[in-house]
Amino acid sequence: MSISANITEFKKQIGPVDVELIAVSKTQSIEKIQEAYDAGHRIFGENQVQEMVDKYEHLPKDIEWHLIGHLQSNKVKYIAPFVKLIHSVDSLKLLHEINKQALKNNRVIDCLLQIYIADEETKYGLDYEEAIELLRSDEFAELKNVRIVGIMGIATNTNNQKQIKEEFYELATLFKGLKLAYFRKDEAFKEISMGMSADYKIAIEQGSTMIRIGSAIFGERTYFKIKD
Ligand SMILES: *Cc1c(COP(=O)(O)O)cnc(C)c1O
């Protein structure tokens, strides 16, 4: 199927529930992203700073760019002027830097705390205690140019549906706990970013509000470099 047909199909499947579709365009060409754009899609996710900046420069300016991959503090400045949402905040140090760069750009940057839910060594993220510690800290209270709007997690890469379901359930449960404890009156804190091509259906069942879909929209990733 074409990219536009895939997007239409996803939107149909999501149906009336309030779930945002992030088209994960990492490694995909400008032409393919333009095709999705021409089909009416505006929300794209990238996992590398340089690639996102290159694409931002080459594509229409009403695209919402979401950074979904691990972010190094020294690269925040490149995306701070335009990034719509950072899904992958995994330390107070990083949040400090995002705040600093947001201030320089005279804006507030929306962020999600990335929570470690997978049964794997390689994934980034905070564990529950670390997330709570961050939210309770005095330093966090002073950061006025970042806004935490929810949490994000990546399930274990496994065929075990039950395990994936449990991991997403845990993330949704943590979300509810954090909401009650720290964001009770904050309407902006409402996002649970969970679900990828292989597990988005389970994620939606468990309360996802943002699914991050790459290969099911664009096909398998072929690694390439943008020429300048
Ligand atoms: C690549 C990536 C996705 C999309 O993966 P697909 O399996 O292609 O849908 C989602 N989230 C993150 C964090 C990713 O790095």
XYZ file of C-alpha atoms and ligand atoms in Angstrom:
243
model
C 0.000 0.000 0.000
C 1.050 3.594 -0.526
C 2.087 5.862 2.338
C -1.104 7.892 2.065
C -3.246 4.728 2.054
C -1.399 3.484 5.145
C -2.033 6.738 6.978
C -5.708 6.742 6.026
C -5.968 3.151 7.209
C -4.353 3.990 10.556
C -6.644 6.927 11.126
C -9.607 4.683 10.372
C -8.352 2.050 12.815
C -7.781 4.562 15.578
C -11.328 5.733 14.954
C -12.998 8.126 17.335
C -10.678 7.546 20.313
C -8.365 10.364 21.213
C -5.068 8.931 20.031
C -2.541 10.964 18.119
C -0.646 9.310 15.277
C 3.062 10.172 15.172
C 4.474 9.107 11.808
C 8.010 7.997 12.630
C 10.026 9.152 9.638
C 13.557 8.353 10.816
C 15.739 7.143 7.922
C 12.946 7.972 5.455
C 13.580 10.360 2.584
C 12.250 13.900 2.231
C 10.130 12.667 -0.689
C 8.411 10.045 1.427
C 7.694 12.515 4.205
C 6.361 14.968 1.626
C 4.056 12.223 0.386
C 2.640 11.756 3.885
C 2.372 15.536 4.218
C 0.471 15.767 0.944
C -1.918 13.135 2.289
C -2.690 15.598 5.077
C -0.401 14.325 7.826
C 1.455 16.888 9.930
C 2.998 15.049 12.896
C 6.360 13.348 12.432
C 8.807 11.708 14.803
C 12.583 11.515 14.463
C 15.159 9.922 16.729
C 18.268 11.857 15.688
C 18.852 15.557 16.092
C 20.842 16.202 12.922
C 18.388 14.293 10.784
C 15.444 16.145 12.268
C 17.090 19.529 11.698
C 17.879 18.653 8.060
C 14.317 17.555 7.448
C 12.878 20.576 9.242
C 14.844 22.799 6.877
C 13.732 20.957 3.743
C 10.031 20.491 4.518
C 6.954 22.709 5.120
C 7.053 24.698 8.328
C 3.662 23.650 9.654
C 4.957 20.159 10.429
C 5.026 19.232 14.131
C 8.365 17.591 14.843
C 8.565 15.149 17.749
C 11.927 13.989 19.047
C 11.478 10.371 20.112
C 15.051 9.128 20.491
C 17.707 9.555 23.130
C 18.749 13.207 23.350
C 22.183 14.421 24.388
C 22.262 17.698 26.315
C 24.759 19.308 23.953
C 22.361 18.864 21.000
C 19.247 20.397 22.523
C 20.115 23.825 21.126
C 19.663 22.666 17.526
C 16.047 21.615 17.959
C 14.954 24.087 20.650
C 13.653 26.703 18.178
C 11.088 24.417 16.594
C 10.603 21.030 18.289
C 6.970 20.402 19.235
C 7.423 17.644 21.810
C 10.406 15.799 23.268
C 9.333 12.263 24.201
C 12.630 11.142 25.633
C 13.513 13.152 28.736
C 15.453 10.790 30.972
C 17.316 13.044 33.411
C 17.029 16.282 35.338
C 20.258 17.415 33.697
C 18.688 17.098 30.269
C 15.562 18.883 31.431
C 17.744 21.737 32.729
C 19.337 22.110 29.333
C 15.997 21.997 27.518
C 14.753 24.702 29.887
C 17.819 26.843 29.197
C 17.482 26.550 25.425
C 13.728 27.106 25.552
C 14.321 30.301 27.504
C 16.829 31.477 24.895
C 14.165 30.905 22.265
C 11.557 32.628 24.360
C 9.270 29.612 24.490
C 8.095 26.716 26.613
C 9.003 23.252 25.341
C 6.636 20.365 26.018
C 8.282 17.161 27.217
C 7.461 13.613 28.223
C 9.390 11.685 30.823
C 10.658 8.489 29.265
C 9.989 5.608 31.633
C 11.872 2.369 31.506
C 9.333 -0.451 31.176
C 11.089 -3.019 29.027
C 12.775 -6.160 30.139
C 15.931 -5.209 28.204
C 19.270 -3.710 29.107
C 19.617 -1.323 26.192
C 16.642 0.983 26.534
C 16.968 4.473 27.972
C 14.624 5.899 30.537
C 13.881 6.619 34.158
C 12.597 4.021 36.552
C 9.582 4.885 38.697
C 11.561 6.091 41.688
C 13.737 8.303 39.515
C 10.706 9.852 37.838
C 9.133 10.631 41.195
C 12.383 11.981 42.571
C 12.699 14.294 39.570
C 9.150 15.607 39.910
C 9.560 16.232 43.638
C 12.845 18.042 43.359
C 13.168 21.754 44.071
C 15.261 22.134 40.945
C 12.431 20.859 38.787
C 10.018 23.336 40.357
C 12.243 26.153 39.154
C 12.184 25.187 35.496
C 9.627 27.503 33.945
C 10.355 26.936 30.267
C 9.621 23.232 30.155
C 6.238 21.646 30.629
C 5.842 17.953 31.401
C 2.754 16.811 29.522
C 2.980 13.084 30.174
C 5.147 9.998 29.952
C 6.529 7.712 27.273
C 7.638 4.099 27.207
C 8.944 1.446 24.842
C 7.803 -2.131 25.448
C 10.113 -5.097 25.196
C 10.717 -6.245 21.640
C 9.011 -9.603 22.003
C 6.183 -11.666 20.532
C 4.849 -12.273 24.021
C 1.621 -10.259 23.877
C 0.907 -10.792 27.549
C 4.230 -9.281 28.548
C 3.721 -6.254 26.293
C 0.258 -5.779 27.726
C 1.628 -5.876 31.266
C 4.325 -3.334 30.453
C 1.819 -0.914 28.933
C -0.540 -1.497 31.844
C 2.261 -0.583 34.237
C 3.007 2.593 32.314
C -0.658 3.627 32.306
C -0.862 2.888 36.039
C 2.195 4.994 36.718
C 0.657 7.780 34.662
C -2.471 7.729 36.818
C -0.397 7.780 39.986
C 1.714 10.718 38.823
C -1.378 12.559 37.671
C -2.940 12.287 41.120
C 0.215 13.069 43.026
C 1.772 15.886 41.006
C -0.516 17.065 38.203
C -3.991 16.850 39.643
C -4.914 20.369 38.528
C -2.734 20.427 35.444
C -4.814 19.691 32.381
C -1.768 19.612 30.147
C -0.492 16.442 31.807
C -2.499 13.960 29.758
C -0.250 12.075 27.360
C 0.849 8.461 27.418
C 3.113 7.885 24.426
C 3.189 4.130 23.896
C 2.775 1.780 20.963
C 4.775 1.179 17.775
C 4.011 -0.720 14.547
C 4.110 -4.114 16.229
C 2.244 -3.338 19.432
C 0.046 -0.258 18.933
C -3.219 -2.179 19.244
C -2.326 -3.380 22.728
C -1.105 0.121 23.578
C -4.413 1.706 22.584
C -6.312 -0.881 24.639
C -4.170 0.076 27.609
C -4.844 3.786 27.247
C -2.217 5.177 24.889
C -2.801 8.744 23.707
C 0.060 8.817 21.207
C 1.238 5.967 19.016
C 4.596 6.190 17.232
C 4.342 4.348 13.932
C 7.241 3.976 11.511
C 7.485 0.841 9.385
C 3.731 0.212 9.194
C 3.382 3.569 7.422
C 6.595 3.941 5.452
C 7.602 0.318 4.954
C 10.863 -1.121 6.158
C 13.571 1.411 6.939
C 16.381 1.777 4.448
C 19.214 3.738 5.916
C 20.308 6.730 3.909
C 21.983 10.102 4.272
C 20.522 13.441 3.269
C 22.816 15.189 0.825
C 23.337 18.908 1.198
C 11.730 3.716 15.469
C 10.877 4.052 16.613
C 9.471 3.886 16.556
C 8.748 3.318 15.357
O 9.056 1.986 15.175
P 8.236 1.073 14.135
O 8.413 -0.302 14.677
O 8.880 1.271 12.816
O 6.831 1.532 14.157
C 8.738 4.263 17.672
N 9.326 4.755 18.770
C 10.651 4.925 18.868
C 11.234 5.480 20.123
C 11.464 4.572 17.792
O 12.804 4.738 17.903
